Amino acid sequence: MSTSSIAANAYASAARLFSPNGGQRPAGPGGNGFGDMLSNALQSLDRTTRATDQRTTAMAAGRTDLIDVVTAVAETEVAIESLVAVRDRVVQSYEEIMRMQI
């Protein structure tokens, strides 16, 4: 995989994660809900980290360039930071709900 295509994939992943609806359609009757979106995000993170591991191993064996590994690590970092931000917002929302007077 070329460096430009890796960079393009990283940019596309970041754009999807930071879009207003996370790249997902709003949930409707029979539509995907928050749980499905979260599951997809976790699966995407798993694929990204596995690809990063493979590129790191390939670099150690001399089969790929350092820039490929750096780009893959950056893509993984964006995905992890995005999921941490979502987790923090969910926890914050839960705490806010628990403070509400009934």
Coordinates of N, CA, C and O in Angstrom, one line a residue:
M1 N 0.9 -1.2 0.0 CA 0.0 0.0 0.0 C 0.9 1.2 0.0 O 1.9 1.3 0.8
S2 N 0.6 2.2 -0.8 CA 1.4 3.4 -0.9 C 1.2 4.3 0.2 O 0.1 4.3 0.8
T3 N 2.1 5.2 0.4 CA 2.0 6.2 1.5 C 0.8 7.1 1.3 O 0.1 7.5 2.2
S4 N 0.6 7.5 0.0 CA -0.5 8.4 -0.3 C -1.9 7.8 0.0 O -2.8 8.4 0.5
S5 N -2.0 6.5 -0.3 CA -3.3 5.8 0.0 C -3.5 5.6 1.5 O -4.6 5.7 2.0
I6 N -2.4 5.4 2.2 CA -2.5 5.3 3.7 C -2.9 6.6 4.3 O -3.8 6.7 5.1
A7 N -2.3 7.7 3.8 CA -2.7 9.0 4.3 C -4.1 9.3 3.9 O -4.9 9.9 4.7
A8 N -4.6 9.0 2.7 CA -5.9 9.2 2.3 C -6.9 8.4 3.2 O -8.0 9.0 3.6
N9 N -6.6 7.2 3.5 CA -7.4 6.4 4.4 C -7.5 7.0 5.8 O -8.5 7.0 6.4
A10 N -6.4 7.5 6.3 CA -6.3 8.1 7.6 C -7.2 9.4 7.6 O -8.0 9.6 8.6
Y11 N -7.1 10.1 6.6 CA -7.9 11.4 6.5 C -9.4 11.0 6.4 O -10.2 11.6 7.1
A12 N -9.8 10.0 5.6 CA -11.2 9.6 5.5 C -11.7 9.1 6.8 O -12.8 9.4 7.2
S13 N -10.9 8.3 7.5 CA -11.3 7.8 8.9 C -11.6 9.0 9.8 O -12.6 9.0 10.5
A14 N -10.6 9.9 9.8 CA -10.8 11.1 10.7 C -12.0 11.9 10.3 O -12.8 12.4 11.2
A15 N -12.2 12.1 9.0 CA -13.4 12.9 8.6 C -14.7 12.2 9.0 O -15.7 12.9 9.4
R16 N -14.8 10.9 8.9 CA -16.0 10.1 9.3 C -16.2 10.3 10.8 O -17.3 10.5 11.3
L17 N -15.1 10.2 11.6 CA -15.3 10.2 13.0 C -15.7 11.6 13.5 O -16.4 11.7 14.5
F18 N -15.3 12.6 12.8 CA -15.6 14.0 13.3 C -16.7 14.6 12.6 O -17.0 15.8 12.8
S19 N -17.4 13.9 11.7 CA -18.6 14.4 11.0 C -19.7 14.6 12.1 O -19.7 13.9 13.1
P20 N -20.7 15.5 11.9 CA -21.7 15.7 12.9 C -22.4 14.4 13.3 O -22.8 14.3 14.5
N21 N -22.6 13.5 12.4 CA -23.4 12.3 12.8 C -22.5 11.1 12.8 O -23.0 9.9 12.8
G22 N -21.2 11.3 12.8 CA -20.2 10.1 12.9 C -20.2 9.2 11.7 O -19.9 8.1 11.8
G23 N -20.7 9.7 10.6 CA -20.8 8.9 9.4 C -22.0 8.0 9.3 O -22.1 7.2 8.5
Q24 N -22.8 8.1 10.3 CA -24.0 7.2 10.4 C -25.3 8.0 10.2 O -25.3 9.2 10.4
R25 N -26.3 7.3 9.7 CA -27.6 8.0 9.5 C -28.2 8.0 10.9 O -28.0 7.1 11.7
P26 N -29.1 9.0 11.2 CA -29.8 9.0 12.4 C -30.7 7.7 12.6 O -31.2 7.2 11.6
A27 N -30.8 7.3 13.8 CA -31.6 6.1 14.1 C -33.1 6.4 13.9 O -33.6 7.4 14.3
G28 N -33.7 5.5 13.3 CA -35.2 5.7 13.0 C -35.8 4.3 13.3 O -35.1 3.4 13.8
P29 N -37.0 4.1 12.9 CA -37.6 2.8 13.1 C -36.9 1.8 12.3 O -36.7 1.9 11.1
G30 N -36.3 0.8 13.0 CA -35.6 -0.3 12.3 C -34.2 0.2 11.9 O -33.5 -0.6 11.2
G31 N -33.8 1.4 12.3 CA -32.4 1.9 11.8 C -31.4 1.5 12.8 O -31.6 0.9 13.9
N32 N -30.2 1.9 12.5 CA -29.1 1.6 13.4 C -29.1 2.6 14.6 O -29.3 3.8 14.4
G33 N -28.9 2.1 15.8 CA -28.9 2.9 17.0 C -27.5 3.2 17.4 O -26.5 2.9 16.8
F34 N -27.4 3.8 18.6 CA -26.1 4.2 19.2 C -25.3 2.9 19.4 O -24.1 3.0 19.2
G35 N -25.9 1.9 19.9 CA -25.1 0.6 20.2 C -24.5 0.1 18.9 O -23.3 -0.4 19.0
D36 N -25.2 0.1 17.8 CA -24.6 -0.4 16.6 C -23.5 0.5 16.1 O -22.5 0.0 15.6
M37 N -23.7 1.8 16.3 CA -22.6 2.7 15.9 C -21.4 2.5 16.7 O -20.2 2.5 16.2
L38 N -21.6 2.3 18.0 CA -20.4 2.1 18.9 C -19.7 0.7 18.6 O -18.5 0.7 18.6
S39 N -20.5 -0.3 18.3 CA -20.0 -1.6 17.9 C -19.1 -1.4 16.6 O -18.0 -2.0 16.5
N40 N -19.7 -0.7 15.6 CA -18.9 -0.5 14.4 C -17.6 0.2 14.6 O -16.6 -0.1 14.0
A41 N -17.7 1.2 15.5 CA -16.5 2.0 15.8 C -15.4 1.1 16.5 O -14.2 1.3 16.2
L42 N -15.8 0.3 17.4 CA -14.9 -0.6 18.1 C -14.3 -1.6 17.1 O -13.1 -1.9 17.1
Q43 N -15.1 -2.1 16.2 CA -14.6 -3.0 15.1 C -13.6 -2.3 14.2 O -12.6 -2.9 13.9
S44 N -13.9 -1.1 13.9 CA -13.0 -0.3 13.1 C -11.7 0.0 13.8 O -10.6 -0.1 13.2
L45 N -11.8 0.2 15.1 CA -10.5 0.4 15.9 C -9.7 -0.8 15.9 O -8.5 -0.8 15.8
D46 N -10.4 -2.0 16.1 CA -9.7 -3.2 16.1 C -9.0 -3.5 14.8 O -7.8 -3.9 14.8
R47 N -9.6 -3.2 13.7 CA -9.0 -3.4 12.3 C -7.8 -2.5 12.2 O -6.8 -2.9 11.7
T48 N -8.0 -1.2 12.6 CA -6.9 -0.2 12.5 C -5.7 -0.6 13.3 O -4.6 -0.6 12.9
T49 N -5.9 -1.1 14.6 CA -4.8 -1.5 15.4 C -4.1 -2.7 14.9 O -2.9 -2.8 14.9
R50 N -4.9 -3.7 14.3 CA -4.2 -4.9 13.7 C -3.4 -4.5 12.5 O -2.3 -5.0 12.3
A51 N -3.9 -3.6 11.7 CA -3.1 -3.1 10.5 C -1.8 -2.4 11.0 O -0.8 -2.6 10.4
T52 N -1.9 -1.6 12.0 CA -0.7 -0.9 12.6 C 0.3 -2.0 13.0 O 1.5 -1.8 12.8
D53 N -0.2 -3.0 13.7 CA 0.7 -4.1 14.2 C 1.4 -4.8 13.0 O 2.6 -5.0 13.1
Q54 N 0.6 -5.0 12.0 CA 1.2 -5.7 10.8 C 2.2 -4.8 10.1 O 3.3 -5.3 9.7
R55 N 2.0 -3.5 10.0 CA 2.9 -2.6 9.4 C 4.2 -2.5 10.3 O 5.3 -2.4 9.7
T56 N 4.0 -2.5 11.6 CA 5.2 -2.4 12.5 C 6.0 -3.7 12.3 O 7.3 -3.6 12.2
T57 N 5.4 -4.8 12.3 CA 6.1 -6.1 12.1 C 6.8 -6.1 10.7 O 8.0 -6.5 10.6
A58 N 6.1 -5.6 9.7 CA 6.7 -5.5 8.3 C 7.9 -4.6 8.3 O 8.9 -4.9 7.6
M59 N 7.9 -3.5 9.0 CA 9.0 -2.6 9.1 C 10.2 -3.2 9.8 O 11.3 -3.1 9.3
A60 N 9.9 -3.9 10.9 CA 11.0 -4.6 11.6 C 11.7 -5.7 10.7 O 12.9 -5.9 10.8
A61 N 10.9 -6.2 9.8 CA 11.5 -7.2 8.8 C 12.1 -6.6 7.6 O 12.6 -7.3 6.7
G62 N 11.9 -5.2 7.5 CA 12.5 -4.5 6.4 C 11.6 -4.5 5.1 O 12.1 -4.3 4.0
R63 N 10.4 -4.8 5.3 CA 9.5 -4.9 4.1 C 8.6 -3.6 3.9 O 7.9 -3.6 2.9
T64 N 8.7 -2.7 4.7 CA 8.0 -1.4 4.5 C 8.8 -0.2 5.0 O 9.8 -0.4 5.7
D65 N 8.3 1.0 4.7 CA 9.0 2.2 5.1 C 8.5 2.7 6.4 O 7.4 2.4 6.9
L66 N 9.3 3.5 7.1 CA 8.9 4.1 8.4 C 7.7 5.0 8.2 O 6.9 5.0 9.1
I67 N 7.6 5.7 7.1 CA 6.4 6.6 7.0 C 5.1 5.8 7.0 O 4.1 6.4 7.5
D68 N 5.1 4.6 6.5 CA 3.9 3.8 6.5 C 3.5 3.5 7.9 O 2.3 3.5 8.3
V69 N 4.5 3.2 8.8 CA 4.2 2.9 10.2 C 3.7 4.1 10.9 O 2.8 4.1 11.7
V70 N 4.4 5.2 10.7 CA 4.0 6.5 11.3 C 2.6 6.9 11.0 O 1.8 7.3 11.8
T71 N 2.2 6.7 9.7 CA 0.9 7.1 9.3 C -0.1 6.1 9.9 O -1.2 6.6 10.4
A72 N 0.2 4.8 10.0 CA -0.7 3.9 10.6 C -0.9 4.2 12.1 O -2.0 4.1 12.6
V73 N 0.2 4.5 12.8 CA 0.1 4.9 14.2 C -0.7 6.1 14.4 O -1.6 6.2 15.3
A74 N -0.6 7.1 13.5 CA -1.4 8.3 13.6 C -2.9 8.0 13.4 O -3.7 8.6 14.1
E75 N -3.2 7.2 12.5 CA -4.6 6.8 12.2 C -5.1 6.1 13.4 O -6.3 6.4 13.8
T76 N -4.4 5.2 14.0 CA -4.8 4.5 15.2 C -5.0 5.5 16.4 O -6.0 5.4 17.1
E77 N -4.1 6.4 16.5 CA -4.2 7.4 17.6 C -5.5 8.3 17.4 O -6.2 8.5 18.4
V78 N -5.8 8.7 16.2 CA -7.1 9.4 16.0 C -8.3 8.6 16.4 O -9.2 9.1 17.0
A79 N -8.3 7.3 16.0 CA -9.4 6.5 16.3 C -9.6 6.3 17.8 O -10.7 6.3 18.4
I80 N -8.5 6.1 18.5 CA -8.5 5.9 20.0 C -9.0 7.2 20.7 O -9.8 7.2 21.6
E81 N -8.4 8.3 20.2 CA -8.8 9.6 20.8 C -10.3 9.9 20.6 O -11.0 10.4 21.5
S82 N -10.8 9.5 19.5 CA -12.2 9.7 19.2 C -13.1 8.9 20.1 O -14.1 9.3 20.6
L83 N -12.7 7.6 20.3 CA -13.5 6.7 21.1 C -13.4 7.2 22.6 O -14.4 7.1 23.3
V84 N -12.3 7.7 23.0 CA -12.2 8.2 24.4 C -13.1 9.4 24.6 O -13.7 9.5 25.6
A85 N -13.1 10.2 23.5 CA -14.0 11.4 23.6 C -15.4 11.0 23.7 O -16.2 11.6 24.5
V86 N -15.9 10.0 22.9 CA -17.2 9.5 23.0 C -17.5 8.9 24.4 O -18.6 9.2 25.0
R87 N -16.6 8.2 24.9 CA -16.8 7.6 26.2 C -16.9 8.7 27.3 O -17.8 8.6 28.1
D88 N -16.1 9.7 27.2 CA -16.1 10.8 28.2 C -17.5 11.5 28.1 O -18.0 11.8 29.1
R89 N -18.0 11.7 26.9 CA -19.2 12.4 26.7 C -20.4 11.5 27.3 O -21.3 12.0 27.9
V90 N -20.3 10.2 27.0 CA -21.4 9.3 27.6 C -21.4 9.3 29.1 O -22.4 9.4 29.7
V91 N -20.2 9.3 29.7 CA -20.1 9.3 31.2 C -20.6 10.6 31.7 O -21.4 10.7 32.7
Q92 N -20.3 11.7 31.0 CA -20.7 13.1 31.4 C -22.2 13.1 31.3 O -22.9 13.7 32.2
S93 N -22.8 12.6 30.3 CA -24.3 12.6 30.1 C -25.0 11.8 31.2 O -26.0 12.2 31.7
Y94 N -24.4 10.6 31.5 CA -25.0 9.8 32.5 C -24.9 10.5 33.9 O -25.9 10.5 34.6
E95 N -23.8 11.1 34.2 CA -23.7 11.9 35.5 C -24.7 13.0 35.5 O -25.3 13.3 36.6
E96 N -24.9 13.7 34.4 CA -25.9 14.8 34.3 C -27.3 14.2 34.5 O -28.1 14.8 35.2
I97 N -27.6 13.1 33.9 CA -29.0 12.5 34.1 C -29.2 12.1 35.6 O -30.2 12.3 36.2
M98 N -28.1 11.6 36.2 CA -28.2 11.1 37.6 C -28.4 12.3 38.6 O -29.0 12.2 39.6
R99 N -28.0 13.5 38.2 CA -28.2 14.7 39.0 C -29.5 15.3 38.9 O -29.9 16.2 39.7
M100 N -30.3 14.9 37.9 CA -31.6 15.5 37.7 C -32.6 15.2 38.8 O -32.6 14.1 39.4
Q101 N -33.4 16.2 39.1 CA -34.4 16.0 40.2 C -35.6 15.3 39.5 O -36.0 15.7 38.5
I102 N -36.2 14.4 40.3 CA -37.4 13.7 39.7 C -38.6 14.2 40.4 O -38.7 14.5 41.5

